[in-house]
């Protein structure tokens, strides 16, 4: 017995991951059909996931292909205290993350710590943690890999080692530029991260 809502949810997810692709779902039991198409891609997905949470920054989005690995990332900070990061490899979701998530988290922490240290040299807490940097973020990491390796048949965790390096260098370069080009966003993000660190300490 097909659960049409579950099918709709998955097809909507695919329409976000593949901007501009139109997918029509027809339920022949009821005769009802529903069309899914998202030209906004991952940015639209982040907005959809954000829901009623207030945004703290604009959406940072970037995409590139390096060493046959395609990377697409969209990220936004909100006023929430939780972290919501979804990972995909070749449109397949990884609920346990993997090398793409590790590369993203490592690079995000490094870029933000360096930026905050440069901008707030006197006020920076001695030990900013990754959890401070990621508080309130909504992010999508989508990679396209020619021959992905997973930890199990269910593909819940990506273990392709080359992906981590590609994602890391990609976020390092693009996020640093974005922070410099969007000083007002950068200022608000830094304040949120410093508040998170102060609250934790």
Short mmCIF file of C-alpha atoms in Angstrom, two decimals:
data_model
loop_
_atom_site.label_atom_id
_atom_site.label_comp_id
_atom_site.label_asym_id
_atom_site.label_seq_id
_atom_site.Cartn_x
_atom_site.Cartn_y
_atom_site.Cartn_z
CA UNK A 1 0.00 0.00 0.00
CA UNK A 2 1.81 3.11 -1.23
CA UNK A 3 1.99 6.03 1.22
CA UNK A 4 1.56 8.93 -1.17
CA UNK A 5 2.85 11.52 1.33
CA UNK A 6 6.14 9.64 1.70
CA UNK A 7 6.49 9.48 -2.07
CA UNK A 8 5.71 13.21 -2.37
CA UNK A 9 8.31 14.02 0.30
CA UNK A 10 11.03 12.06 -1.52
CA UNK A 11 10.15 13.51 -4.93
CA UNK A 12 10.14 17.02 -3.49
CA UNK A 13 13.61 16.31 -2.06
CA UNK A 14 14.80 15.21 -5.53
CA UNK A 15 13.34 18.34 -7.12
CA UNK A 16 15.33 20.51 -4.68
CA UNK A 17 18.53 18.53 -5.40
CA UNK A 18 18.09 18.84 -9.17
CA UNK A 19 17.16 22.45 -9.90
CA UNK A 20 14.87 22.96 -12.86
CA UNK A 21 13.90 19.30 -13.25
CA UNK A 22 10.15 18.74 -13.37
CA UNK A 23 8.77 15.53 -11.84
CA UNK A 24 5.10 14.61 -11.99
CA UNK A 25 3.64 12.10 -9.51
CA UNK A 26 0.33 10.57 -10.45
CA UNK A 27 -1.66 8.48 -7.97
CA UNK A 28 -3.77 6.24 -10.19
CA UNK A 29 -5.85 5.10 -7.21
CA UNK A 30 -7.34 8.56 -6.70
CA UNK A 31 -6.58 10.10 -10.08
CA UNK A 32 -4.74 12.96 -8.33
CA UNK A 33 -1.41 14.18 -9.59
CA UNK A 34 1.18 16.57 -8.21
CA UNK A 35 4.01 18.30 -10.03
CA UNK A 36 7.34 19.09 -8.38
CA UNK A 37 9.78 21.60 -9.80
CA UNK A 38 12.24 23.90 -8.02
CA UNK A 39 14.32 26.37 -9.98
CA UNK A 40 15.96 27.61 -6.78
CA UNK A 41 17.69 24.30 -6.05
CA UNK A 42 19.49 24.00 -2.71
CA UNK A 43 18.71 27.60 -1.71
CA UNK A 44 15.00 26.79 -1.98
CA UNK A 45 15.61 23.62 0.05
CA UNK A 46 17.29 25.61 2.86
CA UNK A 47 14.38 28.08 2.89
CA UNK A 48 11.93 25.16 3.01
CA UNK A 49 13.77 23.53 5.94
CA UNK A 50 14.14 26.83 7.81
CA UNK A 51 10.37 27.02 8.22
CA UNK A 52 9.40 29.62 10.79
CA UNK A 53 12.87 30.12 12.24
CA UNK A 54 14.21 33.65 11.76
CA UNK A 55 17.21 33.93 9.48
CA UNK A 56 20.35 35.56 10.86
CA UNK A 57 22.18 35.65 7.51
CA UNK A 58 21.46 35.46 3.82
CA UNK A 59 21.98 32.06 2.16
CA UNK A 60 25.53 31.16 1.16
CA UNK A 61 25.49 28.89 -1.89
CA UNK A 62 28.24 27.55 -4.11
CA UNK A 63 28.95 24.71 -6.52
CA UNK A 64 31.94 23.33 -8.43
CA UNK A 65 33.48 20.18 -9.88
CA UNK A 66 36.98 19.11 -8.88
CA UNK A 67 38.73 15.81 -9.67
CA UNK A 68 35.43 14.43 -11.05
CA UNK A 69 33.69 15.19 -7.72
CA UNK A 70 30.80 17.65 -7.97
CA UNK A 71 30.02 19.64 -4.83
CA UNK A 72 26.99 21.83 -4.16
CA UNK A 73 26.40 23.50 -0.80
CA UNK A 74 23.77 25.89 0.57
CA UNK A 75 23.98 27.23 4.12
CA UNK A 76 22.18 29.71 6.33
CA UNK A 77 22.37 30.70 9.99
CA UNK A 78 19.09 31.09 11.89
CA UNK A 79 18.13 32.21 15.39
CA UNK A 80 17.69 28.56 16.42
CA UNK A 81 20.08 26.72 18.78
CA UNK A 82 20.11 23.44 16.87
CA UNK A 83 22.04 22.34 13.80
CA UNK A 84 20.27 20.90 10.76
CA UNK A 85 22.63 19.55 8.08
CA UNK A 86 21.46 17.13 5.37
CA UNK A 87 23.95 15.17 3.26
CA UNK A 88 23.46 13.54 -0.14
CA UNK A 89 25.64 11.54 -2.52
CA UNK A 90 24.29 11.14 -6.08
CA UNK A 91 20.83 12.16 -4.73
CA UNK A 92 20.93 9.43 -2.04
CA UNK A 93 20.55 10.72 1.55
CA UNK A 94 23.15 9.82 4.22
CA UNK A 95 21.57 10.08 7.65
CA UNK A 96 24.93 9.24 9.28
CA UNK A 97 26.88 11.74 7.18
CA UNK A 98 30.37 10.64 6.22
CA UNK A 99 33.41 12.17 4.56
CA UNK A 100 31.44 15.03 2.92
CA UNK A 101 30.03 16.05 6.33
CA UNK A 102 33.44 15.74 8.02
CA UNK A 103 35.03 17.94 5.35
CA UNK A 104 32.25 20.51 5.63
CA UNK A 105 32.35 20.70 9.44
CA UNK A 106 36.14 20.88 9.63
CA UNK A 107 36.37 23.60 7.02
CA UNK A 108 33.43 25.61 8.41
CA UNK A 109 35.04 25.71 11.86
CA UNK A 110 38.45 26.64 10.45
CA UNK A 111 37.16 29.47 8.23
CA UNK A 112 34.96 31.01 10.93
CA UNK A 113 37.59 30.77 13.68
CA UNK A 114 40.16 32.45 11.45
CA UNK A 115 37.71 35.17 10.41
CA UNK A 116 36.62 35.90 13.99
CA UNK A 117 40.21 35.98 15.20
CA UNK A 118 41.08 38.51 12.49
CA UNK A 119 38.01 40.70 13.09
CA UNK A 120 37.69 40.44 16.89
CA UNK A 121 41.25 39.83 17.99
CA UNK A 122 40.76 41.10 21.57
CA UNK A 123 37.34 39.64 22.26
CA UNK A 124 37.70 36.13 20.82
CA UNK A 125 37.28 33.32 23.39
CA UNK A 126 40.37 31.18 23.64
CA UNK A 127 38.62 28.03 22.51
CA UNK A 128 35.87 28.35 19.94
CA UNK A 129 34.39 24.93 19.20
CA UNK A 130 32.74 23.51 16.10
CA UNK A 131 29.43 23.33 17.95
CA UNK A 132 29.56 27.12 18.56
CA UNK A 133 30.11 27.75 14.85
CA UNK A 134 27.31 25.38 13.79
CA UNK A 135 24.67 26.57 16.25
CA UNK A 136 21.55 27.52 14.31
CA UNK A 137 22.75 26.48 10.87
CA UNK A 138 20.59 24.91 8.19
CA UNK A 139 22.72 23.39 5.44
CA UNK A 140 22.56 21.00 2.49
CA UNK A 141 25.66 19.21 1.20
CA UNK A 142 25.15 17.46 -2.12
CA UNK A 143 28.03 15.64 -3.82
CA UNK A 144 28.19 13.79 -7.12
CA UNK A 145 30.82 11.04 -7.05
CA UNK A 146 31.60 8.65 -9.96
CA UNK A 147 32.26 5.59 -7.77
CA UNK A 148 31.08 6.31 -4.21
CA UNK A 149 31.93 3.99 -1.34
CA UNK A 150 29.51 3.57 1.56
CA UNK A 151 29.88 1.90 4.95
CA UNK A 152 26.96 -0.46 4.29
CA UNK A 153 24.33 -1.55 1.75
CA UNK A 154 21.88 1.03 3.12
CA UNK A 155 24.28 3.83 2.03
CA UNK A 156 23.70 5.74 5.28
CA UNK A 157 27.35 6.86 5.51
CA UNK A 158 29.78 7.93 2.78
CA UNK A 159 33.34 6.67 3.26
CA UNK A 160 35.01 7.85 0.00
CA UNK A 161 38.15 9.52 1.40
CA UNK A 162 38.79 11.79 -1.62
CA UNK A 163 35.47 13.60 -1.05
CA UNK A 164 36.55 15.08 2.28
CA UNK A 165 39.50 16.93 0.78
CA UNK A 166 37.47 18.31 -2.14
CA UNK A 167 34.69 19.58 0.16
CA UNK A 168 37.20 21.09 2.62
CA UNK A 169 39.16 23.07 0.03
CA UNK A 170 35.94 24.13 -1.68
CA UNK A 171 34.34 25.52 1.51
CA UNK A 172 37.65 27.09 2.64
CA UNK A 173 37.94 29.14 -0.51
CA UNK A 174 34.31 30.05 -1.19
CA UNK A 175 33.11 30.78 2.35
CA UNK A 176 36.12 33.01 3.09
CA UNK A 177 35.36 35.08 -0.03
CA UNK A 178 31.65 35.25 0.80
CA UNK A 179 32.34 36.50 4.35
CA UNK A 180 34.60 39.24 3.02
CA UNK A 181 32.10 40.27 0.35
CA UNK A 182 29.14 40.30 2.77
CA UNK A 183 30.44 42.19 5.83
CA UNK A 184 27.02 42.81 7.40
CA UNK A 185 26.14 39.09 7.27
CA UNK A 186 29.62 38.19 8.51
CA UNK A 187 29.28 40.56 11.48
CA UNK A 188 25.93 39.07 12.59
CA UNK A 189 27.20 35.48 12.14
CA UNK A 190 30.33 36.22 14.20
CA UNK A 191 28.23 37.76 16.97
CA UNK A 192 25.99 34.69 17.07
CA UNK A 193 28.99 32.35 17.27
CA UNK A 194 30.64 34.40 20.03
CA UNK A 195 27.35 34.44 21.97
CA UNK A 196 27.11 30.65 21.62
CA UNK A 197 30.67 30.26 22.92
CA UNK A 198 30.04 32.62 25.85
CA UNK A 199 26.82 30.78 26.78
CA UNK A 200 28.64 27.43 26.68
CA UNK A 201 31.53 28.69 28.80
#
